[in-house]
Short mmCIF file of C-alpha atoms and ligand atoms in Angstrom, two decimals:
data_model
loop_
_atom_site.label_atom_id
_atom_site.label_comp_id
_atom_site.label_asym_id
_atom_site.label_seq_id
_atom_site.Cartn_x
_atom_site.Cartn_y
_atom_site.Cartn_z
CA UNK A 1 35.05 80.58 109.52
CA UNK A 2 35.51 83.44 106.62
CA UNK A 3 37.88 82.26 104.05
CA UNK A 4 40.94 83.66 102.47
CA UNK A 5 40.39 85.26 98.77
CA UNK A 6 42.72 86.40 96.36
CA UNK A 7 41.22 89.38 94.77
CA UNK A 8 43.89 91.33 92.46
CA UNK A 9 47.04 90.33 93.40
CA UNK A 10 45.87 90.56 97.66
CA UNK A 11 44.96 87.90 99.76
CA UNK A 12 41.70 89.32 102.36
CA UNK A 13 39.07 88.23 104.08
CA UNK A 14 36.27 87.16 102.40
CA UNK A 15 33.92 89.77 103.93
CA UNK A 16 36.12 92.15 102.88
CA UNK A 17 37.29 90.72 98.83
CA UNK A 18 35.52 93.27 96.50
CA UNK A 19 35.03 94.10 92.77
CA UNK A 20 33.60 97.13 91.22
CA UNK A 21 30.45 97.45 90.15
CA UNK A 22 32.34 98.76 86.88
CA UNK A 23 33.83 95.06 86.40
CA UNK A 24 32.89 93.84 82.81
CA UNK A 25 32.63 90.99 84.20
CA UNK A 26 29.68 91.72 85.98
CA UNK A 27 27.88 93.77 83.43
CA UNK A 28 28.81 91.78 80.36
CA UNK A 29 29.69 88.31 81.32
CA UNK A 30 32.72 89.24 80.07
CA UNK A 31 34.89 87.06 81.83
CA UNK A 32 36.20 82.87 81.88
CA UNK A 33 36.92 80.83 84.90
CA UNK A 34 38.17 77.70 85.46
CA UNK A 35 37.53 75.05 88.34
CA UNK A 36 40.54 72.57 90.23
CA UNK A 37 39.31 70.06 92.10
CA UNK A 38 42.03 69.58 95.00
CA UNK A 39 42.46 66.26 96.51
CA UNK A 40 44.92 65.91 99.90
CA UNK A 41 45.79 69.35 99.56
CA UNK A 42 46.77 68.99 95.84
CA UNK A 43 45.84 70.40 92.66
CA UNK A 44 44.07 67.91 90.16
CA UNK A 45 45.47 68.47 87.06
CA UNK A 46 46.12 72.14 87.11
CA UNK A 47 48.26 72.29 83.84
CA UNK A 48 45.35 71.29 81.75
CA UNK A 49 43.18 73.91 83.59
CA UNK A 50 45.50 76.83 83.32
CA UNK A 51 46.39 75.47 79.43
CA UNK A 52 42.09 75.70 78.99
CA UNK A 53 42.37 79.25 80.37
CA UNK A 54 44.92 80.34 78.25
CA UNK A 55 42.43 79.35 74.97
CA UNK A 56 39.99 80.52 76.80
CA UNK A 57 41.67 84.12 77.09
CA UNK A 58 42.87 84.17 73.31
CA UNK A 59 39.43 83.16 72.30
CA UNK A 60 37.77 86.25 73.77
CA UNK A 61 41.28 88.40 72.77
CA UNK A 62 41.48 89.02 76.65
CA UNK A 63 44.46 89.66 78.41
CA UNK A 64 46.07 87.50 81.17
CA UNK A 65 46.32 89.26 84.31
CA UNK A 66 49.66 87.54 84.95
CA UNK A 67 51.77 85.09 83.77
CA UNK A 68 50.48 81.11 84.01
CA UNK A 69 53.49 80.28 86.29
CA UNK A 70 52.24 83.36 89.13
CA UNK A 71 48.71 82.47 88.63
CA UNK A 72 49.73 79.16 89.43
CA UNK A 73 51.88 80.11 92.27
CA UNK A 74 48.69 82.46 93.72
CA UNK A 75 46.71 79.68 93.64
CA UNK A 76 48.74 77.38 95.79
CA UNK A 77 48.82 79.91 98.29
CA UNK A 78 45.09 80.31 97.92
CA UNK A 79 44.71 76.79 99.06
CA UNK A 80 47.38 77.13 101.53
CA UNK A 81 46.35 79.81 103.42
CA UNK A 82 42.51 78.45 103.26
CA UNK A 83 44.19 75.06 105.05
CA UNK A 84 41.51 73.32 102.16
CA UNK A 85 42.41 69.78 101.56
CA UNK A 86 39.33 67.91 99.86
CA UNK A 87 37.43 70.05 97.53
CA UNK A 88 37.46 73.18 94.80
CA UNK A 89 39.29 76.34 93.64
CA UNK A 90 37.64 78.38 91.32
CA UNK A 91 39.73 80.94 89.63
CA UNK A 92 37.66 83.83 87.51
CA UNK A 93 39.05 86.35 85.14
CA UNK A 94 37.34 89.50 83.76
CA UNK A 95 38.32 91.89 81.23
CA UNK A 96 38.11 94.56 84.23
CA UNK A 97 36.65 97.54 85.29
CA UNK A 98 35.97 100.41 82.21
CA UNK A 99 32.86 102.65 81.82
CA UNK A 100 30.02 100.83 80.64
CA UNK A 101 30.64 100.58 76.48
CA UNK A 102 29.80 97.59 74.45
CA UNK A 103 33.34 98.02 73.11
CA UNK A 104 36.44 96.39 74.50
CA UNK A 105 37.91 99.15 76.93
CA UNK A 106 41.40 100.38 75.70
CA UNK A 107 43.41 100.35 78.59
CA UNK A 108 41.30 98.07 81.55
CA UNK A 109 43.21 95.58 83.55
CA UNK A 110 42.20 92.58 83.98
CA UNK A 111 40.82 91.62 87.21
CA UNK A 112 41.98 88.55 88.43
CA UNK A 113 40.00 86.19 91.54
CA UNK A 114 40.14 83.11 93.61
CA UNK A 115 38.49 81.38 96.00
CA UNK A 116 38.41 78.03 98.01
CA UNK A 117 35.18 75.96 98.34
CA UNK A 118 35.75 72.98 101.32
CA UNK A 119 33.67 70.30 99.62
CA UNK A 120 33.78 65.98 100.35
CA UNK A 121 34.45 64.61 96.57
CA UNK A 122 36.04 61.58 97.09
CA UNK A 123 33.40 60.18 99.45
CA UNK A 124 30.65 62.02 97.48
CA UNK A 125 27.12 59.20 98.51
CA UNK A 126 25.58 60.42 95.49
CA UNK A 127 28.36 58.66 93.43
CA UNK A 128 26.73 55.13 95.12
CA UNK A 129 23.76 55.90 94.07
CA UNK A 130 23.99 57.68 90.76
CA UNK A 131 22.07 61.15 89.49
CA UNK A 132 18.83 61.46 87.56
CA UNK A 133 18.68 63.62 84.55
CA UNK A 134 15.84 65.58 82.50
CA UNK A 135 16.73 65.73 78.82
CA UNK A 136 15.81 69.93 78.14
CA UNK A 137 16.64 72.09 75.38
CA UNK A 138 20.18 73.62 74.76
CA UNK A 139 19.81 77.37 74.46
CA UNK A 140 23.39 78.80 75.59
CA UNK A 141 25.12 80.40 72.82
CA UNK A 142 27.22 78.52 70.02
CA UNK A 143 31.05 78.80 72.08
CA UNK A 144 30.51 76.76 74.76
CA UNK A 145 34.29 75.58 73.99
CA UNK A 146 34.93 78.84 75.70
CA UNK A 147 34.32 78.44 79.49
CA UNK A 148 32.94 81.74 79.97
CA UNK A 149 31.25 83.42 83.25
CA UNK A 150 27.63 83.64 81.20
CA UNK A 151 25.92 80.64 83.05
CA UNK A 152 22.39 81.54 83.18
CA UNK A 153 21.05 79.00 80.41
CA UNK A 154 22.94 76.13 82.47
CA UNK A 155 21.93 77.68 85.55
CA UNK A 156 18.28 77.77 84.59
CA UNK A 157 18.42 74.13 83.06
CA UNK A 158 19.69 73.13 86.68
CA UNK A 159 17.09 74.92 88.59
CA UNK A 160 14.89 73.24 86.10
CA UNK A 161 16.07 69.44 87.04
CA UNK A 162 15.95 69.96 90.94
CA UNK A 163 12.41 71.50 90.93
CA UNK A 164 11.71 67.93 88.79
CA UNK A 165 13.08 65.91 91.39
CA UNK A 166 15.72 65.36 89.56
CA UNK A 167 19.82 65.91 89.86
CA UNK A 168 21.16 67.41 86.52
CA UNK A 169 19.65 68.29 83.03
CA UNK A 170 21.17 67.04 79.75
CA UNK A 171 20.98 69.42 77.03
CA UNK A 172 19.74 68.66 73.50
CA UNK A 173 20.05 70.38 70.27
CA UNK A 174 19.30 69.60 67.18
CA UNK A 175 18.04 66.12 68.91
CA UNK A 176 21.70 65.07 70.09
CA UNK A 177 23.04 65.62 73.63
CA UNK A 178 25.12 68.36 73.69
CA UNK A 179 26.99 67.70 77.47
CA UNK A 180 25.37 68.32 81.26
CA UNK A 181 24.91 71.52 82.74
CA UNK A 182 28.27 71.92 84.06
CA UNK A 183 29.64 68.19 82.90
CA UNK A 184 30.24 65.91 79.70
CA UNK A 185 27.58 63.32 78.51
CA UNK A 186 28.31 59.71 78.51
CA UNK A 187 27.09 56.52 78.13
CA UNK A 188 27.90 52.48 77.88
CA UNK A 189 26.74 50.27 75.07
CA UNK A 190 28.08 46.89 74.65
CA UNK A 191 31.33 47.44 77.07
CA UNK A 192 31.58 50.98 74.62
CA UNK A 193 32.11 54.26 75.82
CA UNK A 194 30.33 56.79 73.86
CA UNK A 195 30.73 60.80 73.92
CA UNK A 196 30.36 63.43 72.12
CA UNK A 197 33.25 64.96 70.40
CA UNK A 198 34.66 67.88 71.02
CA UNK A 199 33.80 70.98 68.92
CA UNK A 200 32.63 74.44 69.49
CA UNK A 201 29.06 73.35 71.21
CA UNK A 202 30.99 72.00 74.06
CA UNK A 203 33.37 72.52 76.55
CA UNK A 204 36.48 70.65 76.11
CA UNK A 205 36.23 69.20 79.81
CA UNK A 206 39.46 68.25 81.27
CA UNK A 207 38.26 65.34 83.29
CA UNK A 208 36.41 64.07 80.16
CA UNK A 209 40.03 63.77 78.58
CA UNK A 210 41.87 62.33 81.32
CA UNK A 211 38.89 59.66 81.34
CA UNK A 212 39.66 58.99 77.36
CA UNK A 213 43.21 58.51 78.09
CA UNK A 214 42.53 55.88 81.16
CA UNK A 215 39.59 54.23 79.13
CA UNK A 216 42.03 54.06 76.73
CA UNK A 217 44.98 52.56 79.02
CA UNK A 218 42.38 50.06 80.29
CA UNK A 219 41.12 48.60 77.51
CA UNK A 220 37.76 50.22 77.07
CA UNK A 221 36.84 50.83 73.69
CA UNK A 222 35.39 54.57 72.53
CA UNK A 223 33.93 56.45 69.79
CA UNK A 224 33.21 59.76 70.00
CA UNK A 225 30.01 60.37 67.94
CA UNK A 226 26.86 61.99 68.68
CA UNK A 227 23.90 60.27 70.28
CA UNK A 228 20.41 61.27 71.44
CA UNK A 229 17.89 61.32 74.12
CA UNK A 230 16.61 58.06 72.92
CA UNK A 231 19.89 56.06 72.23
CA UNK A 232 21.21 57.00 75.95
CA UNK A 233 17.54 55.90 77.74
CA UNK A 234 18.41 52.63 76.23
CA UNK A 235 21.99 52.20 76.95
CA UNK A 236 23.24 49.95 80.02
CA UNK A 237 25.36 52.40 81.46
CA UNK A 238 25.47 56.38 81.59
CA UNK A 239 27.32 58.82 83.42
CA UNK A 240 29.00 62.51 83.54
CA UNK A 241 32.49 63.80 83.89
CA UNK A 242 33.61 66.70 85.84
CA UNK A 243 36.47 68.49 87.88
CA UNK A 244 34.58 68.35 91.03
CA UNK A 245 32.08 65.16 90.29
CA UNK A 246 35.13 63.16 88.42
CA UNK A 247 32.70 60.13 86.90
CA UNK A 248 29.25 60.45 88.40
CA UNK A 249 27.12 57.66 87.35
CA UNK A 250 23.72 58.39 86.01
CA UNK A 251 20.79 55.65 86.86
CA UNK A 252 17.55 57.82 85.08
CA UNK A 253 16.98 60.20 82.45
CA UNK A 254 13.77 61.65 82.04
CA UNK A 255 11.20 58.38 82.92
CA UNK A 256 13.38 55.78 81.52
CA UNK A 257 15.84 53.63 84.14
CA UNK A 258 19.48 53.05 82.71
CA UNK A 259 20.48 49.21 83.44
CA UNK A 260 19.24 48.00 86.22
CA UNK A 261 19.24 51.61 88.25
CA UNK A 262 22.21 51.27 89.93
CA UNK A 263 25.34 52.40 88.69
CA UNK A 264 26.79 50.67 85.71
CA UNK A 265 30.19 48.67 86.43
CA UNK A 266 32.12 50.36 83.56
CA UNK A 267 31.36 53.55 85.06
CA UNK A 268 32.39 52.41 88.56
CA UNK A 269 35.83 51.08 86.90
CA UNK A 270 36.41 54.73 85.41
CA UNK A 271 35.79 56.43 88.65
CA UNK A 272 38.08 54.07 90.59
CA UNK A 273 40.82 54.47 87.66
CA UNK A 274 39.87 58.27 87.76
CA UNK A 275 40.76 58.47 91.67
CA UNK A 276 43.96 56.45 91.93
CA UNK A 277 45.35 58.55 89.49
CA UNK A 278 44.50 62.06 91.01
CA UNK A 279 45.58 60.46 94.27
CA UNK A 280 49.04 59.81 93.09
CA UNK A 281 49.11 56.07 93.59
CA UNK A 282 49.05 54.90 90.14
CA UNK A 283 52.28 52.62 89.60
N1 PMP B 301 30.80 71.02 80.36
C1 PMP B 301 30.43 72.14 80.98
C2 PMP B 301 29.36 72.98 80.36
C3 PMP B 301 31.02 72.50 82.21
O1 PMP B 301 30.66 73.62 82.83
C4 PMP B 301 32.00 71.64 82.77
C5 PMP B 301 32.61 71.93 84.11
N2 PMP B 301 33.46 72.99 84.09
C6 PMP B 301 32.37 70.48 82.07
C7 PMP B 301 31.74 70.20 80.86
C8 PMP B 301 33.42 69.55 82.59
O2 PMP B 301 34.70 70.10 82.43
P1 PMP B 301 35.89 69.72 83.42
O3 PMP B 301 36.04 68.25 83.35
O4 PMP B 301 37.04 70.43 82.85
O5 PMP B 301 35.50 70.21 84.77
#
């Protein structure tokens, strides 16, 4: 069944949603995006998404196609009219169509997309058994804190994992863990969360603050300092935080087992805390 998409202020058929070939976004990744999960039909934190893609905007001094509150309103009716009630919206802005010039275009609009992707999160099986990771370099550039469109270094690190047998890749520079390819680093040492803070060499995730603010509410004690490769192999729990994952536990990295290779019970708390909250049933 061909979905809805919102291309530029219309909502078409997908066969018929089109961008020019002009876009910047295509020929300079010059564009950000940001992902909702939606659970039931509702948006999962969507104020902390649209607040990220504000920054994200300002960082890259690119304008917003329309005001937060009608973006917001568009992408209700993205979901509505797509009938989605378990899965993703992704939401992608560029800096628009111009003649091809290293320099910002003057006067380009903005081009503004959406689209629904019908996805089982809550009931995901690979959250019962837990991901693998290879540890692999970190060669994106130095603002990840920006969630930009440019995703071939993650992409490639991905590509990388699966053709290892393997779920995800963890990215190290400098010998620390710098975050998954499209999720924050964790792991459990002693009943201790650890994770990375936040700085320009990652991306601020959403889900990983919600999780510090229920970790937090529960008792769980954190530090957010850097750690390597070697420090998580050896840990008894690990996992990775995302809008579409939530807490995914992680069971391997590289040849080393985490615990005993099942998913730690810390991280199973957080994903149970993680879910009763996004479903609205917290007290
Ligand atoms: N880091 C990177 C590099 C990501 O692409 C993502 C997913 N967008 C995250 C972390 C997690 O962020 P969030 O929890 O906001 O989805």
């Amino acid at each position: 069944m061909s979905r809805i998409v919102y291309v530029n202020g219309e909502f078409v058929p997908e066969e018929e949603a089109k961008i020019s070939v002009f876009d910047r976004g295509f020929l300079f990744a010059d564009g950000v995006y940001e992902v909702t999960s939606v659970l039931d039909g509702r948006l999962v934190d969507n104020g902390a998404h649209l607040a990220r893609l504000q920054r994200s905007l300002d960082e890259l001094r690119m304008a917003s196609p329309l005001p937060m509150a009608e973006i917001e309103a568009a992408q209700l009716e993205v979901v509505r009219r797509n009938n989605l009630v378990e899965g993703a919206l992704y939401l992608q802005v560029s800096r628009g169509a111009a003649d091809r010039d290293f320099a910002f275009p003057k006067d380009a609009k903005p081009s503004l997309v959406m689209f629904t992707q019908a996805k089982n999160l809550s009931a995901n099986p690979a959250a019962e058994k837990g991901w693998s990771v290879i540890t692999i370099e970190d060669i994106r550039w130095k603002r990840r804190d920006i969630k930009t469109v440019q995703l071939l270094a993650p992409s490639l690190a991905k590509q990388s994992a699966l053709d290892a047998g393997a779920d995800d890749a963890w990215l190290i520079e400098d010998g620390y863990v710098t975050e998954g390819t499209s999720n924050n680093a964790w792991i459990v040492k002693g009943g201790m969360l650890i994770t990375r803070p936040t700085s320009n060499a990652i991306l601020h995730g959403i889900t990983r603050r919600a999780v510090m603010r229920l970790a937090e509410e529960d008792g769980i004690g954190l530090e957010e300092r850097f750690f390597t490769a070697e420090e998580a192999k050896a840990a008894d729990e690990a996992f990775v935080t995302s809008a579409t994952s939530f807490v995914m536990p992680v069971v391997r990295i590289d040849d080393a087992q985490i615990g005993n290779g099942n998913p730690g019970a810390v991280t199973m708390r957080l994903r149970e805390l993680y879910f009763e909250e996004a479903n609205g049933r917290k007290g």
